[in-house]
Coordinates of C-alpha atoms and ligand atoms in Angstrom, one line a residue:
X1 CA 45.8 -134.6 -61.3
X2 CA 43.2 -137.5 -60.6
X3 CA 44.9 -139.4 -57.4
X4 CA 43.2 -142.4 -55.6
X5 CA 44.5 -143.2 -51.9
X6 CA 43.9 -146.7 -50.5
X7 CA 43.8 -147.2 -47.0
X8 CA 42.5 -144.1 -44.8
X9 CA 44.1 -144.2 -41.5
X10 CA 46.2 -141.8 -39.8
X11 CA 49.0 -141.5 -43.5
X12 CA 45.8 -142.1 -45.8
X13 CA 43.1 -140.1 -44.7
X14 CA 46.3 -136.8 -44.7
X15 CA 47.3 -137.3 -48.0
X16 CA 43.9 -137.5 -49.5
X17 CA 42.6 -134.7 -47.5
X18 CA 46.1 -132.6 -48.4
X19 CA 46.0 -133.3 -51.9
X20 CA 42.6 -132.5 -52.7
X21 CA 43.3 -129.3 -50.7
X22 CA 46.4 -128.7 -53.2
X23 CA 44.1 -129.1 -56.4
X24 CA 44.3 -132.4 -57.0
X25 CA 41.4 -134.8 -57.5
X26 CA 41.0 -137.6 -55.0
X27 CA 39.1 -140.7 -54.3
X28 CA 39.9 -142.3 -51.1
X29 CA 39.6 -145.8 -50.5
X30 CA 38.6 -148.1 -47.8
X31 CA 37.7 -151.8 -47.1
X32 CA 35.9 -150.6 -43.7
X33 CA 32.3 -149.4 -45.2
X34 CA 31.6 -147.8 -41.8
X35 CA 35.1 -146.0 -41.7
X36 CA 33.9 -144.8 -45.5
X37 CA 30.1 -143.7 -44.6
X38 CA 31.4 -141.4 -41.5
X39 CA 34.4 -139.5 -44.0
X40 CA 31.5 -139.2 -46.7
X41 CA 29.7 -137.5 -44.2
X42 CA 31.9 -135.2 -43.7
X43 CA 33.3 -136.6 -40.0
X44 CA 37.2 -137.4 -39.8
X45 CA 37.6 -140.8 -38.1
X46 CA 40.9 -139.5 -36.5
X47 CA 41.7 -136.3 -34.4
X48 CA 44.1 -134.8 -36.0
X49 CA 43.7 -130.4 -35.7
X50 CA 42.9 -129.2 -39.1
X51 CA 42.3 -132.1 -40.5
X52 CA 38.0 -131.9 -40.1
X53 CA 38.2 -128.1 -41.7
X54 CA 40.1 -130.1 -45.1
X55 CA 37.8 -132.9 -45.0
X56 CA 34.6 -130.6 -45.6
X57 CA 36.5 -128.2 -47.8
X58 CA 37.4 -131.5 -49.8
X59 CA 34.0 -132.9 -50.1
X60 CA 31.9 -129.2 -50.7
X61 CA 34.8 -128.3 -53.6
X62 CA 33.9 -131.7 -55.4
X63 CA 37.6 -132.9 -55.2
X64 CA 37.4 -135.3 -52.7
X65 CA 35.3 -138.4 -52.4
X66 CA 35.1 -142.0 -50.5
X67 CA 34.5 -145.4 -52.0
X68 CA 35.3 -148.8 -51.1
X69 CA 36.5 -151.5 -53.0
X70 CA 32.9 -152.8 -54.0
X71 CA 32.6 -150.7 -57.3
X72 CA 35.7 -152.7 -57.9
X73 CA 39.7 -151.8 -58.2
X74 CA 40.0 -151.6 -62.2
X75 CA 37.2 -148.2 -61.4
X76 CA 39.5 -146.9 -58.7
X77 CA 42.8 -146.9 -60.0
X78 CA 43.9 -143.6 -61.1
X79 CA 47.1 -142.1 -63.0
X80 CA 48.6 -142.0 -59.6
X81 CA 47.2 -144.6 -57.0
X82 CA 49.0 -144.2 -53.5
X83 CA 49.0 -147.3 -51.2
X84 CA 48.8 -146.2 -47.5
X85 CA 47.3 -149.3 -45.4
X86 CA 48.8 -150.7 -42.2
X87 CA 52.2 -152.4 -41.9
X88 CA 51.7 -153.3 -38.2
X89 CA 54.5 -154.8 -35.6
X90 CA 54.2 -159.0 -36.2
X91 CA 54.5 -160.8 -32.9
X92 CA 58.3 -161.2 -34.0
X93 CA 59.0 -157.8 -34.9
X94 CA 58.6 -157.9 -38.8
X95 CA 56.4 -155.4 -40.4
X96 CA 53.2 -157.3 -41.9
X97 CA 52.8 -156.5 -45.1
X98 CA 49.6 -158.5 -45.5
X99 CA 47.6 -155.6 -46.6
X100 CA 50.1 -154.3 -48.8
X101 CA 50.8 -157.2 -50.5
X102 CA 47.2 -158.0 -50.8
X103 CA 46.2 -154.5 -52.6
X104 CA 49.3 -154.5 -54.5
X105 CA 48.3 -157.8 -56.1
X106 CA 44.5 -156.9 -56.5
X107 CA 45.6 -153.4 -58.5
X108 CA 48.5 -155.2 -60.4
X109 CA 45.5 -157.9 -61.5
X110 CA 42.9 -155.1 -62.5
X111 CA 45.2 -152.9 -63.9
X112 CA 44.3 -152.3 -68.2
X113 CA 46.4 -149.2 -68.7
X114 CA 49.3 -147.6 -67.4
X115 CA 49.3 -145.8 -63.9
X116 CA 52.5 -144.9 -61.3
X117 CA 51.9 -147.3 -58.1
X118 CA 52.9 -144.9 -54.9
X119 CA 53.6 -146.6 -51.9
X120 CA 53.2 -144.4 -49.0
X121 CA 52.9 -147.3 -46.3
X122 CA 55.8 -147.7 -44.5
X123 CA 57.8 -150.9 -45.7
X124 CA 61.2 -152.5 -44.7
X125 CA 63.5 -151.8 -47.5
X126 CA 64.1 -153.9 -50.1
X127 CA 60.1 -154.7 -50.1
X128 CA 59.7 -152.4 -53.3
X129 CA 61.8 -154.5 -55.5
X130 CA 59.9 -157.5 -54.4
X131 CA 56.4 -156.1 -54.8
X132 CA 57.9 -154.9 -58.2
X133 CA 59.0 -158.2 -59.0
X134 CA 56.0 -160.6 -57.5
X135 CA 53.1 -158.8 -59.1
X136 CA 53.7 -156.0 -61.3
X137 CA 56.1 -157.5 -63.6
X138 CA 53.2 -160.0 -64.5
X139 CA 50.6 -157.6 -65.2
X140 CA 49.3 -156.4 -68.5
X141 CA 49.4 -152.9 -67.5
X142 CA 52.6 -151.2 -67.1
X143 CA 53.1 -149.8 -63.6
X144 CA 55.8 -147.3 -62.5
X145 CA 56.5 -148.0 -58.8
X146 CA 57.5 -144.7 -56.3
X147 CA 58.4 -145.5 -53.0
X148 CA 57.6 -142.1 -51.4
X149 CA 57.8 -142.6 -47.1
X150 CA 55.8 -139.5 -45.4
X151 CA 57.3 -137.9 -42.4
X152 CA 54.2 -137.1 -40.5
X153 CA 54.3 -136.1 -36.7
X154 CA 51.1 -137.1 -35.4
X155 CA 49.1 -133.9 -33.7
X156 CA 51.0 -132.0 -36.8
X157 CA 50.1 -133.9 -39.6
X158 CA 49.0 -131.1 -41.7
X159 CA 51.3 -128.9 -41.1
X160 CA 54.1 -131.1 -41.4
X161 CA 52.7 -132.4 -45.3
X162 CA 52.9 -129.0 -46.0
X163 CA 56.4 -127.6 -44.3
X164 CA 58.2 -131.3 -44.9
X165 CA 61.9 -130.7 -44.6
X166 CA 62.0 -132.9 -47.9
X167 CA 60.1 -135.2 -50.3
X168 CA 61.9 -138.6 -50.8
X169 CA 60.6 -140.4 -54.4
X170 CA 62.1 -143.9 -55.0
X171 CA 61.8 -145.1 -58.5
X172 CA 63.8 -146.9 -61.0
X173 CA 62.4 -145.4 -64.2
X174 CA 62.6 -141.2 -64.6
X175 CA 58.8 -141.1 -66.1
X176 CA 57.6 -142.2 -62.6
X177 CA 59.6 -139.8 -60.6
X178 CA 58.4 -137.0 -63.2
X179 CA 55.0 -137.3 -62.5
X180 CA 55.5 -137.3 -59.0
X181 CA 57.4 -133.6 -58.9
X182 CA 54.6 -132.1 -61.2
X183 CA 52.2 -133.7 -57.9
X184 CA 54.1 -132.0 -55.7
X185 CA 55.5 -129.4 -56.9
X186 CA 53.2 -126.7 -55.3
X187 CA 55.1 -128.0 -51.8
X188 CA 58.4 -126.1 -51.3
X189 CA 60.7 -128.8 -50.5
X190 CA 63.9 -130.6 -51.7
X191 CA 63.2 -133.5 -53.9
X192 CA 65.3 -136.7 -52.7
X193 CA 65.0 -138.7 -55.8
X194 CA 66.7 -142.2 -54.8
X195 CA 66.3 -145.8 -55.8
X196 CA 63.8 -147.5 -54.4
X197 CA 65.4 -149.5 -51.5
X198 CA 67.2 -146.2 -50.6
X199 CA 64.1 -144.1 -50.6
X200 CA 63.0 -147.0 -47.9
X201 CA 65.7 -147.0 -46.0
X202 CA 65.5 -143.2 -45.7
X203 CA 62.3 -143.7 -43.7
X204 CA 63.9 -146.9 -41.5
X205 CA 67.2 -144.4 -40.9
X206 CA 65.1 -141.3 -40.1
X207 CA 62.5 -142.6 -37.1
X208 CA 65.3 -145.1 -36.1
X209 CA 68.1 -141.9 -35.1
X210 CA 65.4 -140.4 -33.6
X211 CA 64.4 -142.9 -31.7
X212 CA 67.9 -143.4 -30.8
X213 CA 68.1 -139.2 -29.7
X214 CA 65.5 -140.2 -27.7
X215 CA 66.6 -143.5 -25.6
X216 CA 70.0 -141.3 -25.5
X217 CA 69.1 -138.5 -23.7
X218 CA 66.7 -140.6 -21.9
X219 CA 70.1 -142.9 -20.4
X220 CA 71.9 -139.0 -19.8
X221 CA 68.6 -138.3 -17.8
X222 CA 69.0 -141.4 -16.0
X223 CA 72.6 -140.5 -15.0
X224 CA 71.6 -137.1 -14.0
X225 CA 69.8 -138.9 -11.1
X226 CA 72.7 -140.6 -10.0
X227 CA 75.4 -138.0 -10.5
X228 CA 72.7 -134.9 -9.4
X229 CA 72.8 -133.2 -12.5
X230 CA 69.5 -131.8 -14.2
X231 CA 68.8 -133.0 -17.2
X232 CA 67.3 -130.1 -18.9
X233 CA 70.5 -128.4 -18.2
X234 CA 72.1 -130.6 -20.1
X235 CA 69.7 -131.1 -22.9
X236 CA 69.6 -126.9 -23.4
X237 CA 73.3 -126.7 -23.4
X238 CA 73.7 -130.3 -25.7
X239 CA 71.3 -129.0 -28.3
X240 CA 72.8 -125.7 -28.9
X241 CA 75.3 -127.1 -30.8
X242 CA 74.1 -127.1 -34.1
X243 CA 75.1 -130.5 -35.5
X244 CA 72.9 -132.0 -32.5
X245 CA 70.3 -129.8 -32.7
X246 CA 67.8 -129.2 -29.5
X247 CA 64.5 -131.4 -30.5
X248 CA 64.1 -134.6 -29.8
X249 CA 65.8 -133.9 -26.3
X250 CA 63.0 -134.2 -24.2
X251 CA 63.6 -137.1 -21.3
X252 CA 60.8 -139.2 -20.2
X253 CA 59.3 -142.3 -20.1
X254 CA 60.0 -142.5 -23.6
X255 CA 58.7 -143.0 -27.0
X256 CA 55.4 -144.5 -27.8
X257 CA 53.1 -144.3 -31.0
X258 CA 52.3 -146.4 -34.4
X259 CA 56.1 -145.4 -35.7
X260 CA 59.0 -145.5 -33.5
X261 CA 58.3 -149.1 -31.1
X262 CA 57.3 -150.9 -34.8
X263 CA 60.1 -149.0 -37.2
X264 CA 62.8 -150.1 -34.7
X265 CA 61.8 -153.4 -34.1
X266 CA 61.2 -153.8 -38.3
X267 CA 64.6 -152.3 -38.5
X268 CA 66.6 -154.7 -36.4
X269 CA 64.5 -157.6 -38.0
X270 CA 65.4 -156.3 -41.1
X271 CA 69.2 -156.3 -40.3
X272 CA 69.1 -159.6 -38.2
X273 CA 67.2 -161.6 -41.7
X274 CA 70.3 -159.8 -43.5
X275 CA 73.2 -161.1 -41.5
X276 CA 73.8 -158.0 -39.6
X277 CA 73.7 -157.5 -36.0
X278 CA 72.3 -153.9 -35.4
X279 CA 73.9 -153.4 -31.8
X280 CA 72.8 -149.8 -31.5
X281 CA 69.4 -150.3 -32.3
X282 CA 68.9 -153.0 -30.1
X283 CA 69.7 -150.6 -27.3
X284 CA 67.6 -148.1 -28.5
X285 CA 64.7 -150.8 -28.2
X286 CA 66.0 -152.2 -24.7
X287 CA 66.3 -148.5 -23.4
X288 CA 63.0 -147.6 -24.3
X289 CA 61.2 -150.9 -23.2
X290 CA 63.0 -150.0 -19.5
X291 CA 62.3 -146.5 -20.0
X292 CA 58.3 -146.1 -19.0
X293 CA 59.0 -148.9 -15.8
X294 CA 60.2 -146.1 -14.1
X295 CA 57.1 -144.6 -12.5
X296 CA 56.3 -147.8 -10.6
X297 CA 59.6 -148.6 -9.8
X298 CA 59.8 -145.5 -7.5
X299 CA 56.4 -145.5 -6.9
X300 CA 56.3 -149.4 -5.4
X301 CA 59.5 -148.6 -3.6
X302 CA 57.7 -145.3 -2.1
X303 CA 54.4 -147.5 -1.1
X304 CA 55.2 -151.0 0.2
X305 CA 51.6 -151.0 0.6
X306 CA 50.9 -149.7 -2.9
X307 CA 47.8 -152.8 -2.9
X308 CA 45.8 -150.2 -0.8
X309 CA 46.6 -147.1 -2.8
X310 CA 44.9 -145.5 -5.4
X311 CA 46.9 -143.8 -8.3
X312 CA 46.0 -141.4 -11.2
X313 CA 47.1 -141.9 -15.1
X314 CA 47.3 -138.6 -16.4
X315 CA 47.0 -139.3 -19.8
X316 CA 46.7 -142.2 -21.9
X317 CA 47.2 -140.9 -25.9
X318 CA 51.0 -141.7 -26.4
X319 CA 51.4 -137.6 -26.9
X320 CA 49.1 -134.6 -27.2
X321 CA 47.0 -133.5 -29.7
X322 CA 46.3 -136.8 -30.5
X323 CA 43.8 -139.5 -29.8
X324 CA 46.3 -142.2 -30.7
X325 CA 47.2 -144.8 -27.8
X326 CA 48.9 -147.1 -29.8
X327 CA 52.4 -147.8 -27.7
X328 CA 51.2 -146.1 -25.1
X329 CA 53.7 -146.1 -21.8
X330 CA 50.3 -145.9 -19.8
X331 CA 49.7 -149.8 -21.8
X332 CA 52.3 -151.0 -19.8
X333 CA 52.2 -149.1 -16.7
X334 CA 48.8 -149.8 -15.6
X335 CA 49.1 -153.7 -15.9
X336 CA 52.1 -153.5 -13.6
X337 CA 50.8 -151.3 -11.1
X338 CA 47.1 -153.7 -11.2
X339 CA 49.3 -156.8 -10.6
X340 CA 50.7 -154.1 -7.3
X341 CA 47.1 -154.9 -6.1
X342 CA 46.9 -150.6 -6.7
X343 CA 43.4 -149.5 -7.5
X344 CA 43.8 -147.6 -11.0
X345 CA 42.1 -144.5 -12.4
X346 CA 42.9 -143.7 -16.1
X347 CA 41.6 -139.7 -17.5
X348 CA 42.7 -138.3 -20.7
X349 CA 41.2 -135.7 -22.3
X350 CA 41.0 -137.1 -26.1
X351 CA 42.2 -140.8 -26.2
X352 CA 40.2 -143.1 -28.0
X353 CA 38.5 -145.8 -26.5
X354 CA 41.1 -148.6 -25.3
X355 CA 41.4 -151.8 -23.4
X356 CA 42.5 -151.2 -19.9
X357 CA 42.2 -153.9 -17.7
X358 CA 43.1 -153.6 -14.1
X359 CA 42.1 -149.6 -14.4
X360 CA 39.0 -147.2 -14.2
X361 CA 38.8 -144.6 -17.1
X362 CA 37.0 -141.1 -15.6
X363 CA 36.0 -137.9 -17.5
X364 CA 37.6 -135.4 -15.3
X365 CA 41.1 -134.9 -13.8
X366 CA 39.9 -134.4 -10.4
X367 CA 38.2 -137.7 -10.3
X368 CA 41.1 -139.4 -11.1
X369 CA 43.2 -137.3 -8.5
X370 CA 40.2 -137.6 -5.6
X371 CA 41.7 -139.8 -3.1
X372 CA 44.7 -140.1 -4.9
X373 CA 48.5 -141.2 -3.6
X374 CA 50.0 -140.8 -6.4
X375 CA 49.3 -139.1 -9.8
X376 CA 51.8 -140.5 -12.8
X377 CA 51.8 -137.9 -16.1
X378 CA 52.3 -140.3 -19.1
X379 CA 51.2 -137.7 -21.4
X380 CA 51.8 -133.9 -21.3
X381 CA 48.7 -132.3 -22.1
X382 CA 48.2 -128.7 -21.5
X383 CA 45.4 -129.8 -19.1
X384 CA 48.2 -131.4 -16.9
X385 CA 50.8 -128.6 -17.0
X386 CA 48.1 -125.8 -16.0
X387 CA 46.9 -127.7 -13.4
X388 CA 46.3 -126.4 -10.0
X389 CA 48.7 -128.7 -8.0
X390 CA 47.7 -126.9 -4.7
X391 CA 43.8 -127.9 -5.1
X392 CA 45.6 -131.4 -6.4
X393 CA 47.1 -131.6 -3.1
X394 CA 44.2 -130.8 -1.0
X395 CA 42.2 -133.7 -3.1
X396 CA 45.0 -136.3 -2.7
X397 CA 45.7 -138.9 0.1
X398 CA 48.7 -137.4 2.1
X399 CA 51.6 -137.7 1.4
X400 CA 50.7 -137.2 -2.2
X401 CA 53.2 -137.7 -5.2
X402 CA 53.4 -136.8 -8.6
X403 CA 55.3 -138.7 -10.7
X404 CA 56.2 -136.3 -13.9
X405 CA 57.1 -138.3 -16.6
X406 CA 57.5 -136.2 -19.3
X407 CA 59.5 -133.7 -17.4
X408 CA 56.5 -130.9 -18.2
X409 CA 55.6 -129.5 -14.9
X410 CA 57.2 -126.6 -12.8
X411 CA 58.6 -128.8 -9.9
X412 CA 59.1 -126.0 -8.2
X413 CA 55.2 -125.4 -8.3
X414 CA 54.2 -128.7 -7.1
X415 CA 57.1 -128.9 -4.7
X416 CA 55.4 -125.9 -3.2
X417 CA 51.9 -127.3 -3.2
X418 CA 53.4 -129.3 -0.9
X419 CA 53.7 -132.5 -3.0
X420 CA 56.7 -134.8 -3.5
X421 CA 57.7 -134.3 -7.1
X422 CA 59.7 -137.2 -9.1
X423 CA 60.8 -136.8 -12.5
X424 CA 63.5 -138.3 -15.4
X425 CA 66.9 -136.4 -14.4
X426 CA 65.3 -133.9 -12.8
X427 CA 65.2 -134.8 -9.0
X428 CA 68.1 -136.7 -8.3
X429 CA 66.4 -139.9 -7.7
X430 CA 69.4 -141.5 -7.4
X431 CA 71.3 -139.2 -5.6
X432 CA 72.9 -140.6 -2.0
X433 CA 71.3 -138.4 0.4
Ligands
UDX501 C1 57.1 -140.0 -35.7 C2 58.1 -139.2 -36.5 O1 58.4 -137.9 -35.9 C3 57.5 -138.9 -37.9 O2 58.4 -138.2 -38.7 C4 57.1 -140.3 -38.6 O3 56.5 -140.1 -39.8 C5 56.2 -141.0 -37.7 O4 56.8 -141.2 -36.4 P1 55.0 -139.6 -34.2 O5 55.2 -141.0 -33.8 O6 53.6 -139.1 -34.6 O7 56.0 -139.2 -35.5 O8 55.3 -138.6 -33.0 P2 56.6 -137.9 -32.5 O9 56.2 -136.5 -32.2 O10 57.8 -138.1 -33.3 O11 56.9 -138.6 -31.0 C6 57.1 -139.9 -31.0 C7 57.3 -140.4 -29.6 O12 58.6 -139.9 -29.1 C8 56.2 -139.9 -28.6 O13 55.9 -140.9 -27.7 C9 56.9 -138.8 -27.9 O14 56.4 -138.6 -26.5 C10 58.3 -139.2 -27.8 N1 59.3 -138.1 -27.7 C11 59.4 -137.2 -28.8 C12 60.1 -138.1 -26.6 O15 60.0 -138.9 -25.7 N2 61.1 -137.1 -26.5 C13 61.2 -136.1 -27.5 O16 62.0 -135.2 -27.4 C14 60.3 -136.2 -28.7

């Protein structure tokens, strides 16, 4: 089937590359011309694994192809024309739907025949039946709208389009959901065919319960400190039973990324412009905010004189296998610990480029550990996990501490090493002595 994409970001660029991959035919559009000039060329503009391997496939097989809005939208529509630009966090919380609204309106306006609109960007429910409303009532095409969320884990993007535990199509009309099972229907997955404002809540309710697994084994992990309990413990023998279910379990500083810190926040702004108080989900969002404070909490209370220390951020991405900062803890951690007077050195293996004042970002691990009083571990990479925490010890300013916040490392091992090891319900922080 002949499928355009608009918008090639992280959601974008993975459904164009997947479906062309699948068969279909796909043009994938951008209004960044630089953005569109390195896909052409075969080089993907996010590190995702897998995802370079599809691009090339794509583009030697013929079925994939970049363009920009130049040649003009009434050229780029196709039967089935997917809408996956940004819907970023507004300084109040709302998702923007700038973008959205402002290709929504351009295809509604150059629209001459009939096509099925697909909106893959991720929009506060009830936006569908606006969008519907506002501009494709009035066009002289007729457009079938889908609201069809994705469920993509960053770092497992392709594999996660292909294994989805279930495709969720929003529509109104039958015609439009039709033509979206015959797109899909080389994926093995359920079909949840909803209404449209359903279909968008879906997505809302999904990342918002497991944001809220998160902040609550995140407060257990907390208590474990206080009542000397260890928190993965708990977590093995919580998520055995099978209506809990073990992932999303993992303590830490908590969650970061482009989904969970804007989905909550567009939830509860959502609920709040709707007349409900979303009391949960606040404390989901206040949880997490306090969550990632915790390594210079201890830290400052560990060094009075953290002003003339110097301390390693072992990772910056907001998770591995990714080169994604967005939401980072280390965005916030590295601002408090700079106003600390602490001198700040920043490695990460893949992370993009990113503004980090206050902090020095180095290509190796053990130039961020040289010298070192404290290392913090914001991310888990592999890199961090393996690492030789004796030789980190010897490089390190006595008495050296790591701070593990993603509860990856074997304390034991860097207890060993000679090290102080702090953690998220794992070293009874709290504990009286
Ligand atoms: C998430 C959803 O999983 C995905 O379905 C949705 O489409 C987009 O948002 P993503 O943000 O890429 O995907 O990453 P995910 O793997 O879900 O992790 C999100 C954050 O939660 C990360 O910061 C991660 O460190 C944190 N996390 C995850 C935990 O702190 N503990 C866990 O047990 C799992």
């Amino acid at each position: 089937m002949k499928v355009t994409v608009i918008g090639t970001g992280y959601v974008g660029l993975v459904t164009g590359v997947c479906l062309a991959h699948s068969g279909h035919d796909v043009t994938c559009v951008d209004v960044d011309r630089a953005k569109i000039a390195t896909l052409s060329a075969g080089t993907s503009t996010i590190y995702e694994p897998g995802l370079e391997e599809l691009l090339a496939e794509g583009i030697a097989s013929g079925r994939l192809r970049f363009a920009t809005p130049d040649v003009g939208w009434k050229d780029l529509i196709s039967d089935i024309t997917f809408v996956a630009v940004g819907t970023p966090m507004a300084s109040n919380g709302a998702a923007d739907l700038t973008a959205v609204r402002t290709v929504v309106s351009a295809l509604a306006e150059a629209a001459d025949r009939p096509f099925t609109l697909v909106m893959k960007s991720t929009v506060p429910p009830g936006t569908g039946g606006t969008l519907a409303s506002r501009f494709l009532a009035s066009s002289e095409a007729n457009i079938g709208y889908v609201s069809n969320p994705e469920f993509l884990r960053e770092g497992h993007a392709i594999d996660d389009w292909y294994h989805t535990d279930r495709i969720v199509l929003g529509a109104e009309n039958t015609a439009a959901l039709d033509i979206m099972r015959e797109l899909y229907a080389s994926i093995d997955a359920p079909v949840v065919a909803t209404d449209v404002a359903s279909a968008e809540t879906i997505k809302y309710a999904s990342n918002a319960f497991l944001s809220t697994k998160i902040s609550f084994i995140n407060e257990i992990a907390n208590l474990c400190d206080y009542v000397g309990a260890d928190i993965d413990a708990v977590a093995n023998g919580v998520g055995l039973d099978t209506r809990i279910g073990s992932q999303f379990l993992k303590a830490g500083i908590g969650y970061g990324g482009s989904c969970f810190p804007k989905d909550t926040r567009a939830l509860d702004f959502i609920a709040t412009m709707n007349g409900y108080q979303f009391t949960l989900l606040k404390s989901v969002i206040e949880v997490n905010n306090r969550q990632r404070l915790q390594p210079v909490v201890r830290l400052a209370r560990a060094f009075p004189d953290l002003h003339e220390r110097t301390i390693a951020i072992l990772g910056l991405s907001f998770k591995p296998n990714t080169d994604d900062v967005r939401e980072s803890p280390a965005l916030d951690i590295i601002p408090l610990l700079a106003e600390e007077g602490a001198r700040i050195l920043v490695y990460d293996p893949r992370a993009a480029e990113a503004d980090i004042p206050g902090a020095l970002r180095v290509d190796s691990v053990w130039t961020a550990l040289a010298g070192a009083s404290a290392a913090i571990v914001v991310t888990e990479w592999r890199e961090f996990i393996d690492l030789d925490w004796v030789h980190a010890k010897e490089v390190m300013t006595d008495p050296a501490i790591v701070f593990d916040g993603r509860n990856c490392l074997d304390a034991n091992a860097v207890r060993a090493s000679g090290m102080s090891y702090m953690a998220v319900g794992r070293d009874g922080a709290h504990r009286e002595a």
